[in-house]
Coordinates of C-alpha atoms in Angstrom, one line a residue:
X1 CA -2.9 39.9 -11.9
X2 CA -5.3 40.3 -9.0
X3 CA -5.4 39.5 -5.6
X4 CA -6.9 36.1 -5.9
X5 CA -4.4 35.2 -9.0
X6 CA -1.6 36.1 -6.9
X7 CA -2.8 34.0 -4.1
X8 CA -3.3 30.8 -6.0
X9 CA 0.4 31.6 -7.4
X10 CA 2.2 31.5 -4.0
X11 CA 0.1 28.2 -2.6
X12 CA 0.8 26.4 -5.7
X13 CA 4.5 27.6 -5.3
X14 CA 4.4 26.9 -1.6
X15 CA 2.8 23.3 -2.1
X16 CA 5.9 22.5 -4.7
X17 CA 8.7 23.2 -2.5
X18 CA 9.2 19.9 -0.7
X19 CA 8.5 18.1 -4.3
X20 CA 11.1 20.1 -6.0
X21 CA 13.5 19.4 -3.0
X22 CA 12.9 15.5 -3.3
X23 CA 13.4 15.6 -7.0
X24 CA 16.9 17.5 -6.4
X25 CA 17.8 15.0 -3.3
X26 CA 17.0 11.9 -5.6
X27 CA 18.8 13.2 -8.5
X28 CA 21.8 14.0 -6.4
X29 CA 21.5 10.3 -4.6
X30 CA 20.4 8.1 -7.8
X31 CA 18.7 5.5 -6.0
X32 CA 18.4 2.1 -7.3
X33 CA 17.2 -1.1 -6.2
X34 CA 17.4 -2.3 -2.5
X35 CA 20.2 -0.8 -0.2
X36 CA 19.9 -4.3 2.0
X37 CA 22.9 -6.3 2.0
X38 CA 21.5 -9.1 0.5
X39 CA 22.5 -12.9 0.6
X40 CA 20.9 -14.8 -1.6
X41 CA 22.3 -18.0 0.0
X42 CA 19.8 -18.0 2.4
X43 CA 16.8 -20.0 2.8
X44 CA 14.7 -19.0 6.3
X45 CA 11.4 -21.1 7.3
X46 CA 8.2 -19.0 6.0
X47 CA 5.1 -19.0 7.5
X48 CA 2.8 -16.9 4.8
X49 CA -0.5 -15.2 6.4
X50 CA -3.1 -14.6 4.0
X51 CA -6.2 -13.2 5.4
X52 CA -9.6 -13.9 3.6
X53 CA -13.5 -13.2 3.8
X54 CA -15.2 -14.5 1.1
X55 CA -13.0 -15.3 -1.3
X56 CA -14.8 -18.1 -2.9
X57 CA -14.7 -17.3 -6.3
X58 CA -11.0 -16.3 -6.2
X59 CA -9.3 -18.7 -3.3
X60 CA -8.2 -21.6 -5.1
X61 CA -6.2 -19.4 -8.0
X62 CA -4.5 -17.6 -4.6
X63 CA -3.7 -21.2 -3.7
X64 CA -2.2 -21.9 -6.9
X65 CA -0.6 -18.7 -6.8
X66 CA 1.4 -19.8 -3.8
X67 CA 2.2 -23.1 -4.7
X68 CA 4.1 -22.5 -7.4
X69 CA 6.7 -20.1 -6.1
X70 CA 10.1 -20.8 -6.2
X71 CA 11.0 -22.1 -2.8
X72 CA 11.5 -25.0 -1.0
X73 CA 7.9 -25.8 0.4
X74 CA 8.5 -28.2 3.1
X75 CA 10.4 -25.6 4.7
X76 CA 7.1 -23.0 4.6
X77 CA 3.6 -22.7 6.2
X78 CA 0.5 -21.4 5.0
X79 CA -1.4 -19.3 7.5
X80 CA -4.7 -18.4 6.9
X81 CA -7.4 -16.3 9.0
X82 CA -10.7 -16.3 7.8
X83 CA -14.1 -15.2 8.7
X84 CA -15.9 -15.9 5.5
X85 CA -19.9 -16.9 5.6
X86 CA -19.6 -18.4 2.3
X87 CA -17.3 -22.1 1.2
X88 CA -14.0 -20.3 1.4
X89 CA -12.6 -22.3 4.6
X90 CA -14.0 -25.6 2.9
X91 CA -12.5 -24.7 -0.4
X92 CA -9.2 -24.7 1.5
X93 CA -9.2 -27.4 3.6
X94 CA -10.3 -29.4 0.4
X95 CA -7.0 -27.7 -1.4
X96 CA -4.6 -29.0 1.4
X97 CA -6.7 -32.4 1.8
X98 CA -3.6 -34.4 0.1
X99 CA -0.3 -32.3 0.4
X100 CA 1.9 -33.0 2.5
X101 CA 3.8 -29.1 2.1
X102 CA 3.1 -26.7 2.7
X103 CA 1.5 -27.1 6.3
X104 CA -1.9 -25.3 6.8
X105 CA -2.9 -23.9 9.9
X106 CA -6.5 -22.5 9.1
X107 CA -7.7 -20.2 12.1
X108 CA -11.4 -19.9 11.5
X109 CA -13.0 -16.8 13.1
X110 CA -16.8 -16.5 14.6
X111 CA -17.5 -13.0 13.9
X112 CA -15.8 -10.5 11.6
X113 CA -13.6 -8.3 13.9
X114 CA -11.4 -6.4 11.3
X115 CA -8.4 -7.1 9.6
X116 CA -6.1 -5.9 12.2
X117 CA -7.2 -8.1 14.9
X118 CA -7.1 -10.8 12.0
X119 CA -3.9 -10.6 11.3
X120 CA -2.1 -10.1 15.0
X121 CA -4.0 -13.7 15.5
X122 CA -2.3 -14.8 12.9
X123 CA 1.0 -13.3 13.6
X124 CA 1.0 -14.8 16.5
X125 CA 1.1 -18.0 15.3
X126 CA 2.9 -17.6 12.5
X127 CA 6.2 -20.3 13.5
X128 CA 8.5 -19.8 11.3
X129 CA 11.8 -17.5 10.8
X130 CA 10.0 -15.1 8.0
X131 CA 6.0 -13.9 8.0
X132 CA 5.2 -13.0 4.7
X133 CA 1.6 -11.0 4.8
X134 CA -0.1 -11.3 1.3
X135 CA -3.9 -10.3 0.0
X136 CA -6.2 -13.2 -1.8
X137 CA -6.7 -10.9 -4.7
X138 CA -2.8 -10.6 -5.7
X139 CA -0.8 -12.8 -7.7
X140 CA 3.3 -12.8 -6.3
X141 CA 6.6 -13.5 -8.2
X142 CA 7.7 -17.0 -8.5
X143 CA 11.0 -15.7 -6.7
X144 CA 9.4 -13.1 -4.1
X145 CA 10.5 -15.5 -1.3
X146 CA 13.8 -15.6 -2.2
X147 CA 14.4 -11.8 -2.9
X148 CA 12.6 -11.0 0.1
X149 CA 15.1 -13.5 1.8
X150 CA 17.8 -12.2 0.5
X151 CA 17.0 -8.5 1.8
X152 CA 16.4 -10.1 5.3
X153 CA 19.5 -11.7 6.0
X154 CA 21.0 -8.0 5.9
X155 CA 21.0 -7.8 10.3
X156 CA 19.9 -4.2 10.1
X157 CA 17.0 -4.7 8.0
X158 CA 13.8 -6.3 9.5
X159 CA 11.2 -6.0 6.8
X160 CA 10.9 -5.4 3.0
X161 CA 8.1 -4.7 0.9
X162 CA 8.1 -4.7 -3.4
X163 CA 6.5 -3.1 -5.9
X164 CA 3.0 -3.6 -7.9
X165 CA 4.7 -4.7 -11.4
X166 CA 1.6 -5.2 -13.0
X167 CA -1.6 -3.5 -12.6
X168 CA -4.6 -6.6 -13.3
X169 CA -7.2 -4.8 -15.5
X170 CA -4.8 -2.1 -17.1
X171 CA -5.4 0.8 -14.9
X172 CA -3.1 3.3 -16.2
X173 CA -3.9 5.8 -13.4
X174 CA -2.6 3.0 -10.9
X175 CA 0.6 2.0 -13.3
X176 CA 1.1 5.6 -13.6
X177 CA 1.1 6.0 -9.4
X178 CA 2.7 2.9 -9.1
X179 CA 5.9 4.4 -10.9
X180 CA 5.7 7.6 -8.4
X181 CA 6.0 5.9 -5.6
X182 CA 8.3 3.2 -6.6
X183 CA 10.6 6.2 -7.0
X184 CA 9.7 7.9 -3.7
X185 CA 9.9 4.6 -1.7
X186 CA 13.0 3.8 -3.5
X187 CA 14.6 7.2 -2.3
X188 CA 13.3 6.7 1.7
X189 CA 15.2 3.7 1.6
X190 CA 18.3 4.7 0.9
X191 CA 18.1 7.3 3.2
X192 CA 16.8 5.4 5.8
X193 CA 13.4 3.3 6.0
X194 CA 10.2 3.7 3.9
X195 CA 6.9 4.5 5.3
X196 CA 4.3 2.8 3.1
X197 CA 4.0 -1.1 3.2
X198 CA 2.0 -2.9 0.7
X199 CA -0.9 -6.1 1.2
X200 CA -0.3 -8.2 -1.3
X201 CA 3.3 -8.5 -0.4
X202 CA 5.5 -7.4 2.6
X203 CA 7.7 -9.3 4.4
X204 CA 8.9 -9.6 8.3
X205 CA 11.3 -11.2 10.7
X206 CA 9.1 -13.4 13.2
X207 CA 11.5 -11.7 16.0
X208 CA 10.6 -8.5 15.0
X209 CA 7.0 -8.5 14.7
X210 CA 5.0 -6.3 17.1
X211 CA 0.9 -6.1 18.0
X212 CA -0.7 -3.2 15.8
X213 CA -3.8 -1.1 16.8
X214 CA -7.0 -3.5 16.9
X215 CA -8.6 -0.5 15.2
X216 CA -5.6 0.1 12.3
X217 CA -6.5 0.9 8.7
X218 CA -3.1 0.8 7.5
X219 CA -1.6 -2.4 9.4
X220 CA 0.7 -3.7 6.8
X221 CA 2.2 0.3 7.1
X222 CA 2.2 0.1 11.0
X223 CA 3.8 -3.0 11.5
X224 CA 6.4 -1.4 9.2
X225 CA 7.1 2.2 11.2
X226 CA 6.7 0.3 15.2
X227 CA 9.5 -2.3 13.6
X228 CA 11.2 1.2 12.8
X229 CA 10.4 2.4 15.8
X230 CA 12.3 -0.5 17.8
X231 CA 15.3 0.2 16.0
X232 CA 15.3 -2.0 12.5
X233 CA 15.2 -0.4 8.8
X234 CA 12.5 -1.3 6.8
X235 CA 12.8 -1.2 3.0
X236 CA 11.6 -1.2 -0.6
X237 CA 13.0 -3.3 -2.9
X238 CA 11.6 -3.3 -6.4
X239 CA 12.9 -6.9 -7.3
X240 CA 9.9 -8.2 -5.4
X241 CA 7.0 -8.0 -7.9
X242 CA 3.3 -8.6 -7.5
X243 CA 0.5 -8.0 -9.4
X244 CA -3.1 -6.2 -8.1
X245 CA -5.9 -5.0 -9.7
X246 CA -7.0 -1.6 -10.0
X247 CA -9.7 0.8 -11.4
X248 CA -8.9 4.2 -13.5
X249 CA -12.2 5.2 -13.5
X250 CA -12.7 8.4 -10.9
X251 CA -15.4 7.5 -9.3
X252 CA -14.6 3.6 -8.4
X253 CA -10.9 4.1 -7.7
X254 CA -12.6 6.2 -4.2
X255 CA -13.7 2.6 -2.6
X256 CA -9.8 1.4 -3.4
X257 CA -8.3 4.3 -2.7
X258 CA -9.9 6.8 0.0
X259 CA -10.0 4.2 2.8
X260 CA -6.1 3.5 2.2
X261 CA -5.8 7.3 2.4
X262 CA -7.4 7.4 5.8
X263 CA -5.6 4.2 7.3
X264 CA -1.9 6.6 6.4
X265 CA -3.2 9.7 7.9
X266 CA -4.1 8.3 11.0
X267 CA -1.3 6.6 11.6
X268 CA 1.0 9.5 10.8
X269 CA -1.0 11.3 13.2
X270 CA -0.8 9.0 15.8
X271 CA 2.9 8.3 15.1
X272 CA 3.6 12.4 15.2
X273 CA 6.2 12.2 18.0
X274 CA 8.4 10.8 16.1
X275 CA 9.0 13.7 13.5
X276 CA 12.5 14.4 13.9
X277 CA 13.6 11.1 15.6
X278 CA 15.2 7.8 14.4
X279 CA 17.3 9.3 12.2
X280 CA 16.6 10.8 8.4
X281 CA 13.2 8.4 9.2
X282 CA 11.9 10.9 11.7
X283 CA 13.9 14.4 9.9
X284 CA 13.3 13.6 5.9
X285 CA 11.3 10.5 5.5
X286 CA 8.0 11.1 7.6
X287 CA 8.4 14.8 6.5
X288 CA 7.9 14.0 3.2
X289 CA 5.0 11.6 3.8
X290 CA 2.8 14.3 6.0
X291 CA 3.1 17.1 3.3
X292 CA 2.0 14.9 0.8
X293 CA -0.5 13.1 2.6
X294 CA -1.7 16.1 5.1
X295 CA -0.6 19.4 3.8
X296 CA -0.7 19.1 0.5
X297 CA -4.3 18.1 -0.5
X298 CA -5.6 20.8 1.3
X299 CA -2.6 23.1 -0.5
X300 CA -4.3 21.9 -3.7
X301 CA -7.8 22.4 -2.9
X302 CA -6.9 26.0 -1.7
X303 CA -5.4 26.8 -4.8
X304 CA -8.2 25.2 -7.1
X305 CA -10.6 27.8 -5.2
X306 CA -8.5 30.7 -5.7
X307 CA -7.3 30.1 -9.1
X308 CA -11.5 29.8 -10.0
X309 CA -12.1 32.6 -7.9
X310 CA -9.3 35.0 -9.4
X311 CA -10.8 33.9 -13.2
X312 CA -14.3 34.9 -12.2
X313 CA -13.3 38.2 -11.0
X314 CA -11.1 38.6 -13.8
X315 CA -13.2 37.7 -17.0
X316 CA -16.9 36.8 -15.4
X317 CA -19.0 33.8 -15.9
X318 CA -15.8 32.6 -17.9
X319 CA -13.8 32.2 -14.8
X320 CA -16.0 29.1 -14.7
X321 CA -13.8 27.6 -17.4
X322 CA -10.8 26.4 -15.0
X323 CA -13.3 24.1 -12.9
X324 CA -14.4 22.8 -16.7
X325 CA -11.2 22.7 -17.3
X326 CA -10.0 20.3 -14.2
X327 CA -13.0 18.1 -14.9
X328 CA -12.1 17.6 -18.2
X329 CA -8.5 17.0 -17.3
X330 CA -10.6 14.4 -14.6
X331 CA -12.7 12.5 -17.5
X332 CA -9.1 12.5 -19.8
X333 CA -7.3 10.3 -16.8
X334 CA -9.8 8.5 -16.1
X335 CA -10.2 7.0 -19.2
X336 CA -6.4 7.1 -19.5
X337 CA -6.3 9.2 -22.4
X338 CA -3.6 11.8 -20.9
X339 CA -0.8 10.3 -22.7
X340 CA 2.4 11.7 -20.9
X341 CA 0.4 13.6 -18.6
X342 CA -1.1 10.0 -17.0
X343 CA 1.2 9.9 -14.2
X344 CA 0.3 13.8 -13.3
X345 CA -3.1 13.0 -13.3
X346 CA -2.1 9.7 -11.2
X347 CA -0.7 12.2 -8.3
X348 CA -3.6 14.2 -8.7
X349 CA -5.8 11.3 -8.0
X350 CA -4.1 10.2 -5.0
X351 CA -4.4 13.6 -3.8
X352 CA -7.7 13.8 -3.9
X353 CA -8.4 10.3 -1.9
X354 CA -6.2 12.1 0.6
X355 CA -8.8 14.9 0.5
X356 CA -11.4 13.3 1.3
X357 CA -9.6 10.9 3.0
X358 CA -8.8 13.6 5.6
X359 CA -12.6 14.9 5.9
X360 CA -13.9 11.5 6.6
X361 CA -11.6 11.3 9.6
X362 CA -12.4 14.8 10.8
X363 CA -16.1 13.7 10.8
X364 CA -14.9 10.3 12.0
X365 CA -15.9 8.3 10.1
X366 CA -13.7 4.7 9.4
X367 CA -13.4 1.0 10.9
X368 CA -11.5 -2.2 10.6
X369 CA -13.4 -3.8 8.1
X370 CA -13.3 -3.5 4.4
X371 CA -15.7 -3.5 1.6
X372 CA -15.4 -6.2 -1.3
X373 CA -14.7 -4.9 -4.8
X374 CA -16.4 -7.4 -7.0
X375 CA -15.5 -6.0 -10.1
X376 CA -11.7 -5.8 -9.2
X377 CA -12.5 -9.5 -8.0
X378 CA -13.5 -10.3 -11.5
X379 CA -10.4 -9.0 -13.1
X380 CA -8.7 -11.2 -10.8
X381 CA -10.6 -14.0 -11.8

């Protein structure tokens, strides 16, 4: 084995420590469901925020969406913050024309500033006991309200995010990641709080809710770790099901994907003073989250390189066969045709939005807004 072999051995084994040490911690813990002390007695006032930009095609199935969950609607608000140029305020106003529940407070905007901004706006005037944030492209459990609810009345627990229980359009790359971090998020939350919040549904006491960064890319996230950071667990509980649409294909899952990546490494970064605080938050949880967000693409890439550059010294021109190889492996998942290996290739993927996730801050690149996906629109549709 020469030098270069040897080298990509140790990164790879160096890159798996912290993975192998998680898989040991969760099978020692078992993890399941919520650790919240639920009571599903309970009944708060809502006030749902949904933000939306030109969501014309889409709005009115949203609407429905809402409408027919399971919970008392006179005792819930709909919040919405738009900046659209197209009908979508009209549509809505037109929806709520002749109901009486739930209330609609429609905050129009003049200019597109961001979702951040959008959503402290709406935030603060969000009245009610629970804010439920959700996305217009995401359809949410009849009984999310309740569940969520439920995890809230537990007084240490401030906010609760659920889990993606079907992927709209059959992505099995996303199913496959899905599963990964249901497991992960599952794990940080019995050990303390979970990092990674999630648009199309998280939920929040009104008392609890804080301002985010104007310029965030990951808001849903950071209103998550600053209600940590004041002193309240926030959790995962995969009981609250929604449903999103996502691509497989390589190439189109980097507009979904890479500008998520960048919103959770900048936030880490920003948010690195409290490595090693707020209990097994700051020691285990965050931890975690920066070697697989930070360290580990870049572990990855590393070892790609060396492995490639170890085959060519090794056997020649036919060295070139591990970079065929990974593309190969790349065209498989995409197409979800990896069998077993799907959710592999799911981590893989994520790891390499991370990548380039991480170079596109480093040349600083990234704002508030966000791009539409029209053919993820469509599969909503």
């Amino acid at each position: 084995m020469n030098r270069l072999a040897k080298a990509a051995a140790l990164v790879v084994a160096v890159a798996a420590l912290p993975y192998l040490a998680f898989l040991a911690l969760y099978g020692l813990l078992r993890p399941e469901g919520s650790p919240a002390h639920k009571d599903e007695t309970v009944e708060p006032t809502v006030s749902i925020v949904l933000p939306t930009f030109n969501e014309v095609d889409i709005v009115e199935t949203k609407l429905d969406d809402l409408i027919a969950l399971d919970y008392p609607m006179e005792k819930v608000e709909l919040v919405v913050v738009d900046s659209s140029d197209d009908e979508t305020p009209d549509l809505i106003r037109e929806y709520f024309a002749d109901r009486e529940h739930p209330e609609l407070n429609l905050i129009r905007e003049e200019e597109r500033r961001g979702l951040a901004p959008a959503l402290n706006d709406a935030y603060a005037a969000a009245e009610n006991e629970m804010v439920v944030k959700t996305d217009c492209d995401s359809l949410v459990a009849e009984d999310a309200l309740k569940v969520a609810a439920a995890n809230l009345a537990d007084p240490d627990v401030a906010a609760v995010t659920g889990t993606n229980a079907e992927v709209l359009g059959g992505s099995e790359v996303e199913a496959g990641y899905r599963g990964v971090q249901g497991h992960v998020q599952t794990l940080e939350s019995h050990l303390d709080s979970t990092l990674i919040f999630h648009g199309p549904f998280s939920a929040f006491e009104n008392d609890a809710i804080v301002l985010v960064d104007p310029n965030s890319l990951a808001d849903d996230t950071e209103l998550a770790l600053r209600i940590r950071q004041n002193g309240s667990r926030v959790v995962f509980d995969p009981e609250i099901r929604y449903s999103e649409a996502s691509h497989s294909d390589f190439r189109k899952r980097r507009l979904q994907k890479d500008r998520r990546g960048m919103g959770l490494i900048r936030l880490l970064v920003q948010h690195r003073d409290m490595l090693g605080e707020y209990g097994n938050y700051g020691r285990l949880v965050l931890p975690f989250n920066w070697w697989f967000m930070v360290v580990s693409p870049w572990l990855l890439a590393l070892a790609v390189g060396l492995a490639t550059g170890a085959a060519v010294v090794a056997t020649g021109p036919f060295g070139l066969a591990v970079p065929a190889g990974l593309g190969a492996f790349v065209w498989l998942g995409g197409r979800d045709w990896l069998g077993p290996l799907q959710a592999v290739y799911s981590v893989f993927d994520a790891q390499v939005s991370l990548l380039r996730a991480s170079v596109a801050l480093l040349r600083g690149d990234g704002d508030g807004t966000w791009e539409v996906d029209q053919e993820l629109r469509e599969v909503f549709e």
